[in-house]
Coordinates of C-alpha atoms in Angstrom, one line a residue:
Chain A
M1 CA 33.2 36.4 -35.4
S2 CA 29.8 36.5 -37.2
L3 CA 26.8 34.5 -36.7
P4 CA 25.6 32.6 -39.4
S5 CA 22.5 34.3 -41.3
W6 CA 18.9 33.2 -40.7
E7 CA 19.0 31.3 -44.1
A8 CA 21.9 29.3 -42.9
W9 CA 20.0 28.3 -39.6
T10 CA 16.9 27.1 -41.4
C11 CA 19.1 25.3 -44.1
V12 CA 20.4 23.2 -41.4
W13 CA 16.9 22.2 -40.4
G14 CA 15.6 21.9 -44.0
S15 CA 18.4 19.8 -45.4
R16 CA 17.8 16.9 -43.2
I17 CA 16.9 13.8 -45.1
G18 CA 13.3 12.9 -44.5
D19 CA 12.3 16.0 -42.6
T20 CA 9.6 16.8 -45.1
L21 CA 8.1 13.5 -43.9
N22 CA 8.3 14.5 -40.1
Y23 CA 4.9 15.4 -38.8
L24 CA 6.5 17.2 -35.8
Y25 CA 8.0 19.5 -38.5
S26 CA 5.7 19.6 -41.3
I27 CA 2.3 20.2 -39.1
P28 CA 3.9 23.0 -36.9
H29 CA 5.3 24.6 -40.1
S30 CA 2.1 24.6 -41.9
I31 CA 0.3 25.9 -38.8
A32 CA 3.1 28.8 -38.7
T33 CA 2.7 29.6 -42.2
A34 CA -1.1 29.7 -42.0
I35 CA -0.9 32.0 -39.0
L36 CA 1.6 34.3 -40.4
S37 CA -0.2 34.4 -43.8
F38 CA -3.3 35.1 -42.0
L39 CA -1.4 38.3 -40.3
H40 CA 0.2 39.2 -43.6
I41 CA 3.6 38.8 -42.3
N42 CA 6.3 37.5 -44.6
L43 CA 9.3 36.9 -42.3
P44 CA 11.0 33.5 -42.9
Q45 CA 12.9 34.0 -39.6
L46 CA 9.6 34.4 -37.6
N47 CA 8.1 31.5 -39.4
Y48 CA 11.1 29.4 -38.5
L49 CA 10.9 30.5 -34.8
L50 CA 7.1 30.0 -34.6
T51 CA 7.5 26.5 -36.1
W52 CA 10.0 25.6 -33.3
V53 CA 7.8 26.9 -30.7
I54 CA 4.7 25.1 -32.0
A55 CA 6.8 21.7 -32.5
S56 CA 8.0 22.2 -28.8
I57 CA 4.6 22.6 -27.5
I58 CA 3.1 19.5 -29.4
L59 CA 6.2 17.5 -28.2
L60 CA 5.6 18.6 -24.6
V61 CA 1.8 17.8 -24.8
V62 CA 2.6 14.4 -26.4
V63 CA 5.1 13.6 -23.5
M64 CA 2.9 15.0 -21.0
V65 CA -0.1 13.0 -22.1
N66 CA 2.1 10.0 -22.1
V67 CA 3.3 10.7 -18.6
I68 CA -0.3 10.9 -17.3
I69 CA -1.3 7.6 -18.9
L70 CA 2.1 6.3 -17.4
I71 CA 1.2 7.3 -14.0
Y72 CA -2.2 5.8 -14.3
V73 CA -0.8 2.6 -15.8
E74 CA 1.6 2.1 -13.0
R75 CA -0.9 2.7 -10.2
K76 CA -3.4 0.2 -11.8
E77 CA -0.6 -2.4 -12.6
L78 CA 1.1 -1.8 -9.1
G79 CA -2.4 -2.5 -7.6
R80 CA -2.8 -5.7 -9.5
F81 CA 1.0 -6.9 -8.6
M82 CA -0.1 -6.3 -5.1
D83 CA -3.5 -8.1 -5.2
R84 CA -5.4 -4.8 -4.8
R85 CA -7.3 -2.3 -7.0
G86 CA -5.5 0.9 -8.2
P87 CA -7.6 4.2 -8.3
F88 CA -11.2 3.5 -9.4
V89 CA -13.3 6.5 -8.1
V90 CA -12.3 9.6 -10.2
G91 CA -13.3 9.3 -13.7
P92 CA -13.8 6.2 -15.7
A93 CA -12.0 3.5 -14.0
G94 CA -10.1 6.0 -11.9
F95 CA -8.3 7.6 -14.9
F96 CA -8.5 11.2 -13.5
Q97 CA -7.2 10.5 -10.4
N98 CA -4.1 12.0 -11.3
F99 CA -6.0 15.2 -12.1
A100 CA -7.3 15.2 -8.6
D101 CA -3.9 14.7 -7.1
A102 CA -2.4 17.4 -9.2
F103 CA -5.1 19.7 -8.1
K104 CA -4.6 19.0 -4.6
F105 CA -0.9 19.7 -5.0
L106 CA -1.8 23.0 -6.7
I107 CA -3.9 24.4 -3.7
K108 CA -1.1 23.7 -1.3
E109 CA 1.4 26.4 -0.1
M110 CA 4.7 26.5 -1.6
I111 CA 7.1 26.7 1.5
L112 CA 10.6 28.0 1.3
P113 CA 12.4 26.7 4.4
E114 CA 13.9 29.7 6.5
N115 CA 17.4 28.8 6.2
A116 CA 17.4 27.5 2.8
D117 CA 19.2 29.1 -0.1
G118 CA 16.5 30.5 -2.3
L119 CA 18.4 30.6 -5.6
G120 CA 19.7 27.0 -5.3
F121 CA 16.5 25.7 -4.1
N122 CA 14.2 27.2 -6.8
S123 CA 16.8 26.9 -9.8
T124 CA 17.1 23.1 -9.1
L125 CA 13.4 22.9 -9.9
V126 CA 14.0 24.7 -13.4
I127 CA 17.2 22.5 -14.0
V128 CA 15.6 19.2 -13.1
V129 CA 12.4 19.6 -14.9
A130 CA 14.0 21.3 -18.0
S131 CA 16.7 18.7 -18.4
S132 CA 14.3 15.8 -18.0
M133 CA 11.9 17.1 -20.6
L134 CA 14.8 17.9 -23.0
I135 CA 15.7 14.3 -23.3
M136 CA 12.7 13.4 -25.2
A137 CA 13.7 16.2 -27.7
V138 CA 16.5 14.0 -28.9
V139 CA 14.8 10.7 -28.7
P140 CA 12.8 10.1 -32.0
Q141 CA 9.5 8.3 -31.7
A142 CA 9.0 7.1 -35.3
P143 CA 10.6 7.7 -38.4
D144 CA 8.1 10.3 -39.1
F145 CA 7.8 11.7 -35.7
Y146 CA 10.8 13.2 -34.0
Y147 CA 12.0 16.5 -32.9
T148 CA 15.5 16.3 -33.7
N149 CA 17.5 13.6 -35.3
T150 CA 21.2 14.2 -34.6
D151 CA 24.1 12.2 -35.4
L152 CA 25.0 12.0 -31.6
G153 CA 21.5 11.4 -30.3
L154 CA 22.4 8.6 -28.3
L155 CA 25.3 10.3 -26.4
L156 CA 23.2 13.5 -26.2
A157 CA 20.5 11.7 -24.5
F158 CA 22.8 10.1 -21.9
A159 CA 24.5 13.5 -21.6
I160 CA 21.3 15.2 -20.8
F161 CA 20.3 12.4 -18.5
A162 CA 23.3 12.8 -16.4
I163 CA 22.4 16.6 -15.7
E164 CA 19.9 15.8 -13.1
P165 CA 22.2 14.3 -10.3
F166 CA 24.1 17.6 -10.1
A167 CA 21.0 19.5 -9.7
V168 CA 20.0 16.9 -7.0
V169 CA 23.0 17.7 -5.0
I170 CA 22.5 21.4 -5.3
A171 CA 18.7 20.8 -4.1
G172 CA 20.0 18.7 -1.4
W173 CA 22.6 21.3 -0.1
A174 CA 20.2 24.3 -0.7
S175 CA 17.4 22.9 1.3
N176 CA 19.7 23.0 4.4
N177 CA 18.3 19.6 5.7
K178 CA 20.2 16.6 6.7
Y179 CA 18.0 14.2 5.0
S180 CA 18.1 16.3 1.7
L181 CA 21.9 16.5 1.7
L182 CA 22.0 12.7 2.2
G183 CA 19.8 12.2 -0.6
G184 CA 21.7 14.3 -2.8
F185 CA 25.2 12.6 -2.0
R186 CA 23.4 9.2 -2.6
S187 CA 22.1 10.4 -5.9
T188 CA 25.8 11.3 -6.8
A189 CA 27.1 8.0 -5.6
Q190 CA 24.6 6.1 -7.5
M191 CA 25.2 7.9 -10.7
M192 CA 28.8 7.4 -10.4
S193 CA 28.5 3.7 -9.9
Y194 CA 25.9 3.1 -12.7
E195 CA 26.9 5.5 -15.3
V196 CA 29.9 3.6 -16.2
P197 CA 28.5 0.1 -17.0
M198 CA 25.5 1.6 -18.6
L199 CA 27.5 3.8 -21.0
I200 CA 30.0 0.8 -21.8
T201 CA 26.8 -1.1 -22.6
V202 CA 25.4 1.5 -24.8
L203 CA 28.9 1.6 -26.4
S204 CA 28.5 -2.1 -27.2
V205 CA 25.3 -1.4 -29.3
V206 CA 27.1 1.5 -31.0
V207 CA 29.9 -0.8 -31.9
L208 CA 27.5 -3.0 -33.5
A209 CA 25.4 -0.6 -35.3
G210 CA 28.3 1.5 -36.1
T211 CA 26.6 4.8 -35.4
F212 CA 25.2 7.2 -32.5
N213 CA 22.1 8.0 -34.5
F214 CA 19.0 6.6 -33.0
T215 CA 17.3 6.2 -36.5
Q216 CA 20.3 4.4 -38.1
I217 CA 20.5 2.1 -34.8
V218 CA 16.9 1.3 -35.3
N219 CA 17.2 0.7 -39.1
Y220 CA 20.3 -1.6 -38.5
Q221 CA 18.2 -3.7 -36.1
A222 CA 15.3 -3.9 -38.5
S223 CA 17.7 -5.3 -41.1
H224 CA 19.5 -7.6 -39.0
V225 CA 18.3 -8.6 -35.4
W226 CA 17.2 -6.9 -32.3
F227 CA 20.2 -6.3 -30.2
V228 CA 18.5 -7.8 -27.3
V229 CA 19.3 -11.4 -28.9
P230 CA 23.0 -11.0 -29.2
L231 CA 23.5 -8.6 -26.3
I232 CA 21.4 -10.2 -23.7
I233 CA 24.0 -9.6 -21.0
G234 CA 24.0 -5.9 -22.0
F235 CA 20.2 -5.8 -21.9
I236 CA 20.2 -7.1 -18.3
V237 CA 23.1 -4.7 -17.5
F238 CA 21.3 -1.7 -19.1
L239 CA 18.0 -2.7 -17.5
I240 CA 19.3 -2.5 -14.0
S241 CA 21.4 0.7 -14.8
I242 CA 18.5 2.5 -16.3
V243 CA 16.3 1.9 -13.4
A244 CA 19.2 3.0 -11.1
E245 CA 19.4 6.1 -13.5
I246 CA 15.7 7.0 -13.2
E247 CA 15.7 6.3 -9.6
R248 CA 12.9 3.9 -9.4
I249 CA 12.1 1.7 -6.5
P250 CA 14.7 -1.1 -6.4
F251 CA 17.3 1.7 -6.5
D252 CA 15.6 4.8 -5.2
T253 CA 18.1 5.4 -2.5
P254 CA 18.1 9.1 -3.2
D255 CA 14.5 9.5 -2.0
A256 CA 14.1 6.4 0.2
E257 CA 10.9 7.2 2.0
A258 CA 11.8 4.5 4.7
E259 CA 15.2 6.1 5.6
L260 CA 15.3 9.7 4.4
V261 CA 12.1 11.3 4.7
H262 CA 11.9 11.9 1.0
G263 CA 15.3 12.4 0.2
W264 CA 16.3 15.4 -1.5
M265 CA 12.5 16.3 -2.3
T266 CA 11.9 16.6 1.4
E267 CA 11.6 20.3 1.6
Y268 CA 9.7 20.9 -1.6
A269 CA 6.1 21.4 -1.2
G270 CA 2.9 21.8 -3.3
I271 CA 3.3 22.0 -7.1
K272 CA 7.2 21.9 -6.9
F273 CA 6.9 18.5 -5.3
A274 CA 4.4 17.5 -8.1
L275 CA 6.6 18.6 -10.7
F276 CA 9.4 16.6 -9.4
Q277 CA 7.2 13.5 -9.2
L278 CA 6.0 14.1 -12.9
T279 CA 9.6 14.6 -14.0
S280 CA 10.7 11.2 -12.6
Y281 CA 7.9 9.8 -14.8
V282 CA 9.2 11.8 -17.7
R283 CA 12.6 10.3 -17.0
S284 CA 10.9 6.8 -16.8
F285 CA 9.5 7.3 -20.0
A286 CA 12.7 8.4 -21.8
G287 CA 14.6 5.5 -20.1
A288 CA 12.0 3.1 -21.6
A289 CA 12.0 4.8 -24.9
I290 CA 15.8 4.7 -25.2
M291 CA 15.8 1.0 -24.0
V292 CA 13.3 0.1 -26.7
L293 CA 15.3 2.2 -29.5
I294 CA 18.8 0.4 -28.8
F295 CA 17.7 -3.0 -27.6
L296 CA 14.2 -3.9 -28.8
G297 CA 14.1 -2.8 -32.4
G298 CA 12.4 0.4 -31.8
W299 CA 9.3 1.2 -33.9
T300 CA 9.9 -1.8 -36.2
G301 CA 7.0 -4.3 -36.2
P302 CA 4.6 -6.0 -38.5
I303 CA 1.2 -4.4 -39.6
L304 CA 0.7 -1.6 -37.1
P305 CA 2.2 1.8 -37.7
P306 CA 5.6 2.5 -36.4
I307 CA 4.5 5.1 -33.7
L308 CA 2.1 2.7 -32.3
W309 CA 4.8 -0.1 -32.2
F310 CA 6.9 2.3 -30.4
Y311 CA 4.5 3.0 -27.7
I312 CA 3.4 -0.6 -27.3
K313 CA 7.1 -1.5 -26.7
V314 CA 7.6 1.5 -24.3
Y315 CA 4.7 0.5 -22.2
A316 CA 5.7 -2.9 -22.0
V317 CA 9.1 -2.0 -20.9
F318 CA 7.5 0.4 -18.3
T319 CA 5.5 -2.5 -17.1
L320 CA 8.7 -4.4 -16.7
F321 CA 9.8 -1.4 -14.5
V322 CA 6.6 -1.5 -12.6
W323 CA 6.9 -5.1 -12.2
M324 CA 10.5 -4.7 -10.7
R325 CA 8.9 -1.9 -8.4
A326 CA 6.3 -4.3 -7.2
S327 CA 8.5 -7.1 -6.4
L328 CA 11.9 -6.1 -5.2
P329 CA 13.0 -4.5 -2.0
R330 CA 15.0 -1.4 -1.9
V331 CA 18.8 -2.2 -2.0
R332 CA 21.0 -0.4 0.8
I333 CA 23.4 2.2 -0.4
D334 CA 26.4 -0.1 0.0
Q335 CA 24.6 -3.0 -1.9
V336 CA 24.0 -0.3 -4.7
L337 CA 27.8 0.4 -5.0
N338 CA 28.7 -3.4 -4.6
L339 CA 26.3 -4.3 -7.4
G340 CA 27.4 -1.4 -9.6
W341 CA 31.2 -1.7 -9.4
R342 CA 31.5 -5.5 -8.7
S343 CA 28.9 -7.1 -10.9
L344 CA 27.6 -4.7 -13.6
L345 CA 31.0 -3.3 -14.5
P346 CA 32.5 -6.7 -15.3
L347 CA 29.4 -7.9 -16.9
S348 CA 29.2 -4.8 -19.2
L349 CA 32.9 -5.4 -20.1
V350 CA 32.1 -9.0 -21.1
N351 CA 29.2 -7.7 -23.1
M352 CA 31.5 -5.1 -24.7
L353 CA 33.8 -8.1 -25.6
I354 CA 31.0 -10.0 -27.1
A355 CA 30.0 -7.0 -29.1
A356 CA 33.5 -6.6 -30.5
F357 CA 33.7 -10.2 -31.4
L358 CA 30.5 -10.2 -33.3
K359 CA 31.5 -7.2 -35.0
I360 CA 34.7 -8.7 -36.2
Y361 CA 33.4 -12.2 -36.9
G362 CA 29.6 -11.1 -37.2
G363 CA 29.2 -12.2 -40.7
V364 CA 28.7 -15.8 -39.6
F365 CA 25.8 -14.5 -37.6
H366 CA 24.6 -12.1 -40.2
L367 CA 25.4 -9.1 -37.9
Chain B
M29 CA 28.2 -5.8 11.9
A30 CA 30.7 -7.5 9.8
D31 CA 29.2 -10.8 11.0
V32 CA 25.9 -9.7 9.7
L33 CA 27.2 -8.6 6.4
T34 CA 29.2 -11.6 5.6
S35 CA 27.5 -14.4 7.4
K36 CA 26.8 -17.3 5.0
K37 CA 23.8 -18.8 6.8
K38 CA 21.1 -16.4 5.6
R39 CA 22.4 -15.8 2.0
V40 CA 19.3 -15.7 -0.3
G41 CA 21.3 -15.1 -3.3
L42 CA 19.9 -13.6 -6.6
L43 CA 17.5 -16.2 -6.9
G44 CA 15.8 -15.5 -3.6
Y45 CA 16.3 -11.8 -3.9
A46 CA 15.2 -11.1 -7.3
F47 CA 13.5 -14.0 -9.2
K48 CA 11.3 -15.3 -6.5
P49 CA 9.7 -12.2 -5.5
M50 CA 9.2 -11.4 -9.1
W51 CA 7.7 -14.7 -9.8
I52 CA 5.3 -14.2 -6.9
S53 CA 4.2 -10.8 -8.0
L54 CA 3.7 -11.9 -11.6
R55 CA 1.5 -14.9 -10.3
T56 CA -0.6 -12.3 -8.4
L57 CA -1.0 -10.2 -11.4
M58 CA -2.1 -13.1 -13.5
R59 CA -4.4 -14.2 -10.8
T60 CA -6.0 -10.9 -10.6
S61 CA -6.0 -9.7 -14.0
F62 CA -6.8 -12.7 -16.1
A63 CA -9.4 -15.5 -16.1
G64 CA -12.0 -13.4 -14.2
G65 CA -10.0 -12.9 -11.3
K66 CA -10.2 -9.9 -9.3
P67 CA -8.2 -8.4 -6.4
N68 CA -8.7 -9.2 -2.8
T69 CA -9.5 -5.5 -2.0
L70 CA -13.1 -5.2 -0.6
L71 CA -14.8 -2.0 -2.0
Y72 CA -15.7 -1.2 1.5
P73 CA -18.4 1.6 1.4
E74 CA -20.2 -0.5 -1.4
E75 CA -19.5 -4.0 -0.2
K76 CA -19.5 -5.3 3.4
I77 CA -17.6 -8.4 4.6
D78 CA -19.3 -11.3 5.7
L79 CA -18.9 -11.5 9.5
P80 CA -18.7 -14.5 11.7
D81 CA -21.4 -15.2 14.0
D82 CA -19.2 -14.6 17.1
F83 CA -17.8 -11.2 15.6
R84 CA -17.2 -8.8 18.5
G85 CA -19.1 -5.7 17.4
E86 CA -21.3 -3.3 19.3
L87 CA -22.7 -4.4 22.4
G88 CA -26.6 -5.1 22.7
L89 CA -28.7 -5.7 25.8
V90 CA -31.8 -8.0 25.8
M91 CA -33.8 -6.3 28.5
D92 CA -36.2 -9.2 29.1
R93 CA -33.5 -11.4 30.1
C94 CA -31.6 -8.9 32.3
V95 CA -31.7 -9.9 36.0
G96 CA -30.0 -6.9 37.3
C97 CA -27.1 -8.9 39.0
E98 CA -24.5 -6.3 38.0
S99 CA -21.9 -9.0 36.9
C100 CA -21.1 -7.0 33.8
A101 CA -20.6 -3.8 35.6
R102 CA -18.4 -5.7 38.0
V103 CA -16.3 -7.4 35.5
C104 CA -15.8 -4.6 32.8
P105 CA -12.2 -3.5 32.9
N106 CA -12.8 -0.1 31.5
K107 CA -15.8 0.6 33.7
C108 CA -17.8 1.5 30.8
L109 CA -20.9 -0.3 32.2
D110 CA -22.9 1.5 35.0
M111 CA -26.2 0.2 36.5
M112 CA -29.4 2.4 36.3
E113 CA -33.1 2.1 36.6
D114 CA -34.7 2.2 33.1
D115 CA -38.1 1.6 31.6
I116 CA -38.2 -1.7 29.8
G117 CA -40.7 -0.5 27.3
D118 CA -44.0 -1.5 29.0
G119 CA -44.0 1.1 31.7
T120 CA -42.2 -0.9 34.2
T121 CA -38.7 0.0 35.4
K122 CA -35.8 -2.4 36.0
W123 CA -32.2 -2.3 37.3
M124 CA -30.1 -2.6 34.1
P125 CA -26.7 -1.5 32.8
A126 CA -26.1 1.7 30.8
L127 CA -23.3 1.4 28.3
D128 CA -20.5 4.1 27.4
L129 CA -19.4 2.5 24.1
A130 CA -16.6 5.3 23.7
Q131 CA -14.7 3.5 26.5
C132 CA -15.6 0.0 25.5
M133 CA -12.8 -2.0 24.2
F134 CA -14.8 -4.9 22.9
C135 CA -13.1 -7.5 25.3
G136 CA -16.4 -9.5 25.7
L137 CA -15.8 -10.1 29.4
C138 CA -19.4 -8.8 30.1
V139 CA -20.9 -11.0 27.7
E140 CA -19.0 -14.0 29.2
A141 CA -20.0 -12.8 32.8
C142 CA -23.7 -12.3 32.0
P143 CA -25.5 -15.0 33.6
S144 CA -28.7 -14.7 31.7
T145 CA -27.2 -14.0 28.2
A146 CA -28.9 -10.7 28.1
L147 CA -25.6 -9.2 26.7
H148 CA -24.7 -9.9 23.2
M149 CA -22.0 -8.7 20.8
T150 CA -23.8 -7.9 17.4
N151 CA -22.3 -7.6 14.2
R152 CA -22.4 -3.8 13.8
Y153 CA -18.8 -2.3 13.5
E154 CA -19.5 1.2 12.0
T155 CA -19.5 3.0 15.4
A156 CA -18.4 6.4 14.4
T157 CA -20.1 9.5 15.4
Q158 CA -19.5 13.1 15.4
D159 CA -20.0 13.7 19.2
R160 CA -18.8 11.5 21.8
N161 CA -22.0 11.8 23.9
E162 CA -23.8 9.9 21.1
K163 CA -22.0 6.8 22.2
I164 CA -23.3 6.7 25.7
F165 CA -26.5 4.7 25.9
R166 CA -29.1 4.2 28.5
P167 CA -30.3 0.6 28.9
H168 CA -33.3 0.9 26.6
E169 CA -31.0 2.7 23.9
W170 CA -28.7 -0.2 23.4
A171 CA -31.5 -2.7 23.6
L172 CA -31.8 -5.8 21.3
K173 CA -34.7 -7.9 20.5
P174 CA -34.5 -11.4 22.2
E175 CA -34.5 -13.0 18.6
D176 CA -31.3 -11.0 17.6
A177 CA -29.5 -12.4 20.5
P178 CA -29.3 -16.2 20.3
D179 CA -29.3 -18.0 23.8
Q180 CA -26.5 -20.7 23.7
K181 CA -24.2 -20.5 26.3
P182 CA -24.0 -23.2 28.9
F183 CA -24.5 -21.7 32.3
P184 CA -22.4 -22.3 35.3
Y185 CA -24.3 -23.2 38.4
P186 CA -23.2 -22.9 42.1
E187 CA -22.0 -26.1 43.7
L188 CA -21.7 -26.6 47.3
Y189 CA -18.6 -28.0 49.1
E190 CA -20.3 -29.0 52.3
I191 CA -17.1 -29.5 54.3
N192 CA -16.6 -25.7 54.2
C193 CA -20.2 -24.6 54.8
T194 CA -21.1 -23.2 58.1
G195 CA -24.6 -22.7 57.3
C196 CA -24.3 -19.0 57.7
G197 CA -27.0 -18.1 55.1
A198 CA -25.0 -15.4 53.3
C199 CA -25.7 -17.1 50.0
D200 CA -29.4 -16.9 50.8
R201 CA -29.3 -13.2 51.6
A202 CA -27.3 -12.7 48.5
C203 CA -29.3 -14.5 46.0
P204 CA -31.5 -12.2 43.8
H205 CA -34.0 -14.9 43.3
E206 CA -35.6 -17.7 45.4
V207 CA -33.0 -20.0 44.3
I208 CA -31.4 -20.7 47.6
D209 CA -33.1 -22.2 50.6
M210 CA -31.5 -23.0 54.0
V211 CA -32.7 -26.3 55.4
S212 CA -31.8 -27.6 58.8
I213 CA -30.3 -30.9 58.9
P214 CA -32.0 -33.0 61.6
G215 CA -29.8 -34.5 64.2
T216 CA -27.0 -32.0 64.0
A217 CA -28.3 -29.8 67.0
K218 CA -25.9 -29.8 70.0
K219 CA -27.2 -30.6 73.1
R220 CA -26.8 -28.0 75.8
P221 CA -25.7 -28.6 79.5
N222 CA -29.2 -27.7 80.6
G223 CA -30.9 -30.3 78.4
T224 CA -32.2 -28.0 75.6
F225 CA -31.1 -28.4 72.0
G226 CA -29.2 -25.5 70.1
P227 CA -30.1 -24.6 66.6
E228 CA -29.4 -27.3 63.9
K229 CA -26.9 -27.0 61.3
K230 CA -28.2 -25.5 58.2
I231 CA -27.3 -26.1 54.5
P232 CA -28.4 -24.3 51.5
I233 CA -30.3 -26.3 48.8
F234 CA -30.4 -24.9 45.2
D235 CA -33.5 -24.7 43.0
Y236 CA -31.8 -24.7 39.7
E237 CA -34.8 -23.9 37.7
L238 CA -34.8 -20.5 39.1
C239 CA -30.9 -20.0 39.2
V240 CA -29.5 -17.3 36.7
S241 CA -25.9 -18.2 37.4
C242 CA -25.1 -14.7 38.7
A243 CA -22.6 -16.0 41.0
L244 CA -23.7 -13.5 43.8
C245 CA -23.9 -16.4 46.1
V246 CA -20.2 -17.5 45.5
D247 CA -19.1 -13.9 45.9
A248 CA -21.2 -13.5 49.3
C249 CA -19.9 -16.8 50.7
P250 CA -17.3 -16.0 53.5
F251 CA -15.7 -19.4 53.7
D252 CA -15.3 -20.6 49.8
A253 CA -17.8 -23.2 50.2
L254 CA -19.7 -22.4 46.8
D255 CA -18.1 -22.4 43.4
M256 CA -19.4 -22.0 39.7
L257 CA -19.1 -25.1 37.8
P258 CA -20.4 -25.9 34.3
R259 CA -23.8 -27.3 34.0
S260 CA -22.8 -30.9 33.3
T261 CA -21.0 -31.4 36.5
T262 CA -23.4 -29.7 38.9
A263 CA -26.1 -31.0 41.0
S264 CA -28.7 -30.2 38.2
D265 CA -27.3 -33.0 36.0
P266 CA -28.4 -36.1 37.6
A267 CA -26.2 -38.3 35.5
V268 CA -23.0 -37.0 36.8
Q269 CA -24.0 -36.3 40.3
P270 CA -23.4 -39.0 42.8
Q271 CA -26.5 -40.8 43.6
L272 CA -25.8 -40.9 47.3
Q273 CA -25.6 -37.0 47.6
N274 CA -28.8 -36.8 45.7
V275 CA -30.7 -39.0 47.9
K276 CA -29.4 -37.1 50.8
V277 CA -30.7 -33.9 49.4
E278 CA -34.0 -35.5 48.5
Q279 CA -34.4 -36.6 52.0
T280 CA -33.6 -33.4 53.6
K281 CA -36.3 -31.9 51.2
Q282 CA -38.8 -34.4 52.1
E283 CA -38.1 -33.8 55.7
V284 CA -38.4 -30.1 55.4
S285 CA -41.7 -30.6 53.6
A286 CA -42.9 -32.7 56.2

């Protein structure tokens, strides 16, 4: 079996419709070309590799900057929801509080527990962080700003989403700590009870749009109606499921501070813990982005450029997450399973039925 | 356990579990973010809260008013007050309480017990120091100016239950001031078999102008004949006092002076 040639690989990338308008491709490509021409190197393979690397770095920076803003926004909004001020000392209106916290984590010692499994303990960090960063690689942010635009983007995003709970179980086991292990088990139980209704809800969107491609789903909504209107039940189910999936406060049973010490993150110290926390916000960002793309019309909107509309909607959805976090008490693990299997699964099936009905007789409703 | 999980009495339902708290927090957000509202949080080092007048902060001593009766030292549950001689500022020394604020629990019993309102709880509450010894004060070190400590407490005054009084004079000896005077009641002397008269029965009379309400006389009385009562019911208030007893006391006074 022979690998395809370099030209074949680059051809896959270059043949995509609209890629010449993709800033996340054209800007890195021009930078790579400029660097290579400055060094008098004429290797298309190297150009291709360099383009990917630069595009990855740009995407990483964009996601990280957004995550930093998200953490700041959450702390401020959470403060207002709870009738207090958020951070306000470090930097303008406390914006650089995150950096101060990150610096504090950096100067802490990284402890490996004595009886912990070093390989599992450390590799989990890589798996969790890498898989979470990878989600945004398949989620387009605008018609002219995306990393990849695959035909199965929606499915791929949720496949990558579902990697983390396995790593969480490994982390809980490798930490050699009863609370960590309980947190890992809870993460698995929660994933099993929420993945099913969530994916069925996603499937209803796919049924209506007829595609797994994010861009085409958004285009369908732009030309018809946002899916939140016909699939309002699905929207609510998806909202609850995605909050459970990204393990935010009403459903953060895997790292419940009041019950388990910090769940599966208990034994991680210093910058490792900071990376896990950062990762949870990356997952929040990705969850909000997917929700915006498949239910709220993505980047479509009047006057403002698409990328701006996308971020406005993402931050609005994130505010919804913060609102839920500020208001709702944590559910018990048995309530989590009850809610997932008894309420959300039937509701998602009803939603699926509505979607199928609208797909067949949707001409009446211009769907 | 099953009863707890399935009991129908305390079901809050989706409305009470999800929507009501979300509505409350949304209301808080709107109140704190829009229309010029701001959060309840006090930016502590920059802003200070307005304290009520009866706030129990650090203790202060008005040295001019202190009579050295040791009521505060006796009543203090933590034994943080101790009496010592100290200079009141003009060279003269006085018997006054010293304070160990590190042991103080701000119960305010000493302020209540102080008969001359020399003790006062100020509004100072930032009492942290690097060294524990900095919180031990000699009397002049925790002194207050008289104008900082308003004198507004109604004093209790000693009142006599004559039926218990034996005229032993313990109250007279215990009184730090010249408040109590033991006077003889004419006609109460017993006639001895040899014809002479024994000592007359004595009774304390009080000069309330000088009384500082320290209750030392009450403590000293071996027969429970004295009690501290608020001002309005004591002999110093003629409107309340039965006229008969008043006249009687005046009569005794006149006889003594005569």
